[in-house]
Amino acid sequence: MALKTEELVLNMGPQHPSTHGVLRLEVQLEGELVTKVTPHLGYLHRCFEKHAEAMTYPQVIPYTDRMDYLASMYNNFGYVIGVEKMLGIQVPERVEYIRIIMGELQRIASHMVALGTYGLDIGAFTPFLYLFRDREKILTLFEITCGARLLYNYMWVGGLSHDLHPDFERLTREFISYFRPNIDELNNLLTYNKIFVERTANIGVLPKETAINYGITGPNLRASGLKYDLRRNDPYSIYDRFDFEIPVGEGLVGTVGDCWDRFYVRVLEMEQSLKIVEQALNQLPEGDINEALPKRVKPPKGSIYQRVENPKGELGYFIISDGTVNPFRVKVRAPSFVNLAILNELSKGHLVADIIAILGSLDIVLGEIDR
Amino acid sequence: MKTAKEILEILQKKFPEIEFSLVEDEPSDQIIFTDALKIHEICEFLRDGEGLKFDTLMNLSGVDDANGEKQTNDDGSETIVGGTLSVYYNLDSIELNHKTTLQVSTSRESPKVESVNLIWRAADWHEREAYDMLGIKFLNHPDLRRILMPYDWEEGSYPLRKDYKDPEFYQGMKVPY
Amino acid sequence: MGLLDQEFLDSNIVIAKSDDLLNWARLSSLWQLSFGLACCAIEMMATSASNYDFDRFGVMPRPTPRQADIIIISGTVTLKMAIRIKRLYEQMPDPKYIISMGSCANCGGPYWEHGYHVLKGVDRVIPVDVYVPGCPPRPEALLEGLLKLQEKIRHETLRTKKA
Amino acid sequence: MYESLVEITGLEIFAAFVSAAMPVAFLVPFVIIAVYLERKVSAHMQDRLGPMRVGYHGLLQTIADFFKLIQKEDIVAEGIDKKFFNFAPFLVFAGSYAVYAALPFSSKYIGSETDLGIFYIIAISGLVVAGILMAGWTSNNKYSLYGAMRSAAQIISYEIPTALVILSIIMWTGTMSLATMSEMQTAYFWNWNILGGPEWGITKFVLIPFLLVAFIILYVSTLAEVNRTPFDMPEAESELVAGYHTEYSGMKFAMFFLAEYGNMFAVSAIVSVIFFGGYQSPFGYLGNTLGIEWLVPFEQVFWFAAKGIFFVFVQMWLRWTLPRVRVDQLMTICWKYLIPYSFVNLLVIGIITLL
């Protein structure tokens, strides 16, 4: 008589320490081996797109903040340059530079959370707190600029809400020289740690072709070895003026496109962002930031798809205008939403512990997935 | 790099029996308008065709065009009868570095669009979302369920339609403020 | 069965003193359910992290509701999530406390008008002890909320309440 | 202790109770301090302060936790096997407490002066596995079950290298009694087993590298046996929520907590007895120098506790530094590395002893 066996269905979340928010994973297991992962979304569906239809164009900006709440600045960024393109506004040089400084600082802050919580998923508690300590310094920079720590509503259509604080430049330079050595500390503590490498190398390998077909973008795509960064490949704002590298996964300790590569690409990107911020500070021109602020935001009839390189990947806004002050439709192409779809593909045949490692390495934000 | 016009010409040559047109009055992007029930083969060609190579689907958005007849109900709310729902496809070619936008429309009463899920896996969740929000049925989609709203949300209630009305209660919880 | 399941009819010195001890123990050791919802969860994490350090007040994150005393509703509660939050609350052992953190959890916040999938205030499903306003509240505000909760616990008693 | 109490009072039951209760007097304050220490140590390693508000620098934190835990509702959910669910935490605690019976706290106090001390410890600590399995199975929770299964597999696997290392030490010292083993490493720290034992000669120096390896193997496998990072698989927070005690609340959870910290000290004490002279002072006794004889046992207790707490501190240190290994890697470490090495070690030490 054959032994009766059945697959174990493990329900992870919505309250689970490492689903990075309110994600629910339905995991089918054979022993500890994963056969299928079904993500269930929508536990944080806050109806962004409905709100966008009911609000005027500038009123939508605070709602964009609340999508990817770890990279609010960048969400503002993408939306306002989209609307500016529809209106045909050219913003002053100073505004462009400030936007880039803020955007890149935000990228560092977002990667800090990504790396820190990834350490937490693997079981290392301390790097998380070190990174959060350093993140506070970036938040302080944002706070002296616009008064908010997390959700800024800083970039406006055609300008910015506040000019830089007189101390901003000095503090930012201090932060850069403070944080550079801390990246090495992180590498010593976590990145090259033998146990960490064992846990992440060769796990969840994402081949380049699959990644492209699934629409994966951002660090996850670059970790698979493709040098594709919208800041270079489809430049927006003034990114073409800066000199920076695009780090790609090289498979230093395992296969190209494994969890470790995804982690390491983010570490390298933080260094590049510091470089961009430094250059932007050196070139920062004087000027009035609210010169181009339109009296009334009322784009002509038509549509636009504006994409930017958010810390998580390609953030796209598809805006349709019907010629009134309210957008007719704003559809957001959220990078995490697309990146998460690959989870099932990646985790098949791995262990339960690896799902956590893979999910963490994708760096998702539920606010953006569910919107 | 190819403009929308050039792509349109290539498509017309390849599929003489399918109607294409260019939506012209756009401020920045020109949009190729085509048939909702032929979108699968068109997209397959766009992905594999020489000189096109659209290897990723950046975005897929469902839109309620709200171009039907507006009827006012007794309680003051509006219902839209007739008209169309549209789906926009934003395609990108990493290899050749060009992009384009496609648009298809379908009737509001029984919205049916062919799924492109098998061409770009990225379309999977986008299509589910369009179904969830607007009720557009994607033919040949393997797993067309609600994705963001609860699975037991009221049948036929699609929040992003322009004439959507909140239900009073969901599982005993009051929905309006 | 917890000690607090019984109530005492009249107050006396023993009860007053044991009240003090038990209240002190409860308020000094509020173990938090490690559970974040939305934007506010990031500020909650920042509060637990080095700069603000929740641990100073004895707040320690516990992954399971069975061992938690306090649940911080940190962010927007959607209709889909509200059912789960209610269940989490029911899984916690008494005495349990709730801090509603941020405008969304208090009243729906910026999503109050068009949020067809947002619960307008978590107090529609579970009883809230302390409301912390802000969108999102700063870590200092959350700490203040915690101190307010401690204040509230300090005045609890074993005695039957007189009508 | 037991015999002398029987002599003094003539009451066997009284003597048994007193000598059995003695470790409690040590264990409970130890756990209170260790939990506090864990939070403080982790906090200071992470640029934080840790508990500050409850008493001076949070000294009363654990006491507050304790009083809170006894107030908590004791939830026994539906679908749980009540009898075993309630019994499991006590079994786990009993398993870890029973170990203390054979620990020589000083030359004057040892719970049970059995000749088979170390053998008894290895045997009795198996109770913990039974308790954990019971807790995981009866909780009727998938996470608990996974935690319990992992824990059982892990503890049983790691008992092999532990036993092999201990065996090699037993071969070499020729005793199974922990008291005798401590007594042998008397006087100064160069007499400790880790430095080749009390006998001078060429063997002492030949043995040192092998003993060092033995010590590392023993320490690693004891870490795994008490489920501490990097081997905290059974309660891996990020995977299994809280592992086998996911469903436990209030005092029953406190029992697990108590058992965990009790175990931490027990294994540290065993390591210190086997390799670091147990209760022996590293450089003579103050009592002997001053001629106050009754001071010596107290000093011994101090050294015993100090060495144990030092190793507990190292465990904490590791916990807040290292990530966690995966469950298959855990088994790989045990079966592919620790067991072969400890076999080789056993052979070498055996040959050296014979020569």
CSV table of C-alpha atoms in Angstrom, one decimal, chain A residues 138-305:
chain,number,residue,atom,x,y,z
A,138,ILE,CA,19.8,61.6,4.6
A,139,LEU,CA,16.4,62.1,6.1
A,140,THR,CA,17.8,65.0,8.0
A,141,LEU,CA,19.0,66.5,4.7
A,142,PHE,CA,15.5,66.2,3.3
A,143,GLU,CA,14.0,67.5,6.5
A,144,ILE,CA,16.0,70.8,6.5
A,145,THR,CA,15.0,71.2,2.8
A,146,CYS,CA,11.3,70.6,2.9
A,147,GLY,CA,10.3,69.8,6.5
A,148,ALA,CA,9.3,66.2,6.0
A,149,ARG,CA,11.1,63.0,6.8
A,150,LEU,CA,9.4,60.5,4.6
A,151,LEU,CA,6.7,61.9,2.3
A,152,TYR,CA,7.9,65.2,0.9
A,153,ASN,CA,5.6,66.6,-1.8
A,154,TYR,CA,8.8,68.4,-2.7
A,155,MET,CA,8.9,68.6,-6.5
A,156,TRP,CA,6.2,70.6,-8.1
A,157,VAL,CA,5.1,70.9,-11.6
A,158,GLY,CA,7.6,73.5,-13.0
A,159,GLY,CA,9.5,73.9,-9.8
A,160,LEU,CA,10.1,72.9,-6.2
A,161,SER,CA,8.3,73.6,-3.0
A,162,HIS,CA,11.4,75.1,-1.2
A,163,ASP,CA,14.8,76.2,-2.2
A,164,LEU,CA,17.8,74.6,-0.6
A,165,HIS,CA,18.7,75.5,3.0
A,166,PRO,CA,22.0,77.5,3.2
A,167,ASP,CA,23.6,74.7,5.1
A,168,PHE,CA,22.5,72.0,2.7
A,169,GLU,CA,25.6,71.9,0.6
A,170,ARG,CA,27.9,71.6,3.6
A,171,LEU,CA,25.8,69.0,5.3
A,172,THR,CA,25.6,66.9,2.1
A,173,ARG,CA,29.3,67.0,1.6
A,174,GLU,CA,29.8,65.9,5.2
A,175,PHE,CA,27.4,63.1,4.7
A,176,ILE,CA,29.2,61.9,1.6
A,177,SER,CA,32.5,61.8,3.3
A,178,TYR,CA,30.9,60.1,6.3
A,179,PHE,CA,29.1,57.5,4.4
A,180,ARG,CA,31.8,56.4,1.9
A,181,PRO,CA,33.8,54.4,4.5
A,182,ASN,CA,30.5,53.0,5.9
A,183,ILE,CA,29.9,51.2,2.6
A,184,ASP,CA,33.2,49.3,3.2
A,185,GLU,CA,32.0,48.5,6.7
A,186,LEU,CA,28.8,47.1,5.3
A,187,ASN,CA,30.8,45.0,2.9
A,188,ASN,CA,33.0,43.6,5.6
A,189,LEU,CA,30.1,42.9,7.9
A,190,LEU,CA,27.7,41.4,5.5
A,191,THR,CA,28.5,41.3,1.8
A,192,TYR,CA,31.6,39.2,2.0
A,193,ASN,CA,30.5,37.3,5.1
A,194,LYS,CA,30.9,33.6,4.4
A,195,ILE,CA,27.5,32.6,5.7
A,196,PHE,CA,25.8,35.4,3.8
A,197,VAL,CA,27.6,34.4,0.6
A,198,GLU,CA,26.6,30.8,1.1
A,199,ARG,CA,23.0,31.8,1.6
A,200,THR,CA,22.7,34.0,-1.4
A,201,ALA,CA,25.1,32.9,-4.1
A,202,ASN,CA,23.6,30.7,-6.8
A,203,ILE,CA,20.1,31.2,-5.3
A,204,GLY,CA,17.3,32.5,-7.5
A,205,VAL,CA,19.3,32.8,-10.6
A,206,LEU,CA,17.5,35.1,-13.1
A,207,PRO,CA,18.8,34.7,-16.7
A,208,LYS,CA,18.9,37.9,-18.8
A,209,GLU,CA,16.3,36.7,-21.4
A,210,THR,CA,13.7,35.7,-18.8
A,211,ALA,CA,14.2,39.0,-17.0
A,212,ILE,CA,13.6,41.0,-20.2
A,213,ASN,CA,10.5,38.9,-21.1
A,214,TYR,CA,9.1,39.4,-17.6
A,215,GLY,CA,9.7,43.1,-17.9
A,216,ILE,CA,12.1,43.2,-14.9
A,217,THR,CA,13.9,46.5,-14.6
A,218,GLY,CA,16.3,48.3,-12.3
A,219,PRO,CA,19.0,46.7,-10.2
A,220,ASN,CA,17.3,43.3,-10.6
A,221,LEU,CA,17.8,43.5,-14.4
A,222,ARG,CA,21.3,44.9,-14.1
A,223,ALA,CA,22.3,42.1,-11.8
A,224,SER,CA,21.5,39.7,-14.6
A,225,GLY,CA,24.3,41.2,-16.5
A,226,LEU,CA,22.5,43.7,-18.8
A,227,LYS,CA,23.8,47.2,-18.7
A,228,TYR,CA,20.4,48.9,-19.0
A,229,ASP,CA,19.7,52.1,-17.0
A,230,LEU,CA,17.2,54.6,-18.1
A,231,ARG,CA,19.4,57.4,-16.9
A,232,ARG,CA,21.7,56.4,-19.7
A,233,ASN,CA,19.5,54.6,-22.2
A,234,ASP,CA,16.6,57.0,-22.3
A,235,PRO,CA,18.0,60.1,-20.5
A,236,TYR,CA,15.6,62.4,-18.9
A,237,SER,CA,16.2,65.6,-16.9
A,238,ILE,CA,20.0,66.3,-17.1
A,239,TYR,CA,21.5,62.9,-16.4
A,240,ASP,CA,23.5,63.1,-19.6
A,241,ARG,CA,25.8,65.6,-18.0
A,242,PHE,CA,27.1,63.4,-15.2
A,243,ASP,CA,29.8,60.9,-15.2
A,244,PHE,CA,28.9,57.7,-13.5
A,245,GLU,CA,29.2,53.9,-14.0
A,246,ILE,CA,26.3,51.5,-14.4
A,247,PRO,CA,27.2,48.5,-12.2
A,248,VAL,CA,26.1,45.2,-13.5
A,249,GLY,CA,26.1,41.7,-11.9
A,250,GLU,CA,29.3,39.8,-12.7
A,251,GLY,CA,28.7,36.6,-10.7
A,252,LEU,CA,31.7,37.3,-8.4
A,253,VAL,CA,30.8,34.6,-6.0
A,254,GLY,CA,28.3,32.6,-8.0
A,255,THR,CA,26.2,32.7,-11.1
A,256,VAL,CA,25.4,36.0,-12.8
A,257,GLY,CA,21.9,37.1,-11.7
A,258,ASP,CA,21.7,35.4,-8.3
A,259,CYS,CA,20.6,37.0,-5.1
A,260,TRP,CA,24.1,38.0,-4.1
A,261,ASP,CA,24.5,39.9,-7.4
A,262,ARG,CA,21.2,41.7,-6.9
A,263,PHE,CA,22.5,42.7,-3.4
A,264,TYR,CA,25.9,43.7,-4.6
A,265,VAL,CA,24.6,45.8,-7.5
A,266,ARG,CA,22.7,47.9,-5.0
A,267,VAL,CA,25.8,48.4,-2.9
A,268,LEU,CA,27.7,49.6,-6.0
A,269,GLU,CA,24.9,51.8,-7.0
A,270,MET,CA,25.0,53.7,-3.7
A,271,GLU,CA,28.6,54.6,-4.5
A,272,GLN,CA,27.7,55.8,-7.9
A,273,SER,CA,24.8,57.9,-6.5
A,274,LEU,CA,27.3,59.5,-4.1
A,275,LYS,CA,29.4,60.4,-7.1
A,276,ILE,CA,26.5,62.0,-8.9
A,277,VAL,CA,25.5,64.0,-5.9
A,278,GLU,CA,29.0,65.3,-5.6
A,279,GLN,CA,29.2,66.3,-9.2
A,280,ALA,CA,25.8,68.0,-9.0
A,281,LEU,CA,26.8,69.9,-5.9
A,282,ASN,CA,29.9,71.1,-7.7
A,283,GLN,CA,28.0,72.3,-10.7
A,284,LEU,CA,25.0,73.7,-8.8
A,285,PRO,CA,24.0,77.0,-10.5
A,286,GLU,CA,22.3,79.9,-8.8
A,287,GLY,CA,18.8,81.0,-9.8
A,288,ASP,CA,15.2,81.3,-8.9
A,289,ILE,CA,13.6,78.0,-8.5
A,290,ASN,CA,10.0,79.1,-9.0
A,291,GLU,CA,10.6,80.9,-12.3
A,292,ALA,CA,8.8,78.4,-14.4
A,293,LEU,CA,5.9,77.6,-12.0
A,294,PRO,CA,2.8,77.7,-14.1
A,295,LYS,CA,-0.2,79.7,-12.9
A,296,ARG,CA,-2.6,76.9,-13.8
A,297,VAL,CA,-1.8,73.3,-14.8
A,298,LYS,CA,-4.0,72.4,-17.7
A,299,PRO,CA,-2.3,70.3,-20.2
A,300,PRO,CA,-3.7,70.0,-23.7
A,301,LYS,CA,-5.6,66.9,-24.8
A,302,GLY,CA,-3.4,63.9,-25.4
A,303,SER,CA,-1.4,61.3,-23.6
A,304,ILE,CA,2.2,60.7,-22.5
A,305,TYR,CA,4.2,57.8,-21.1
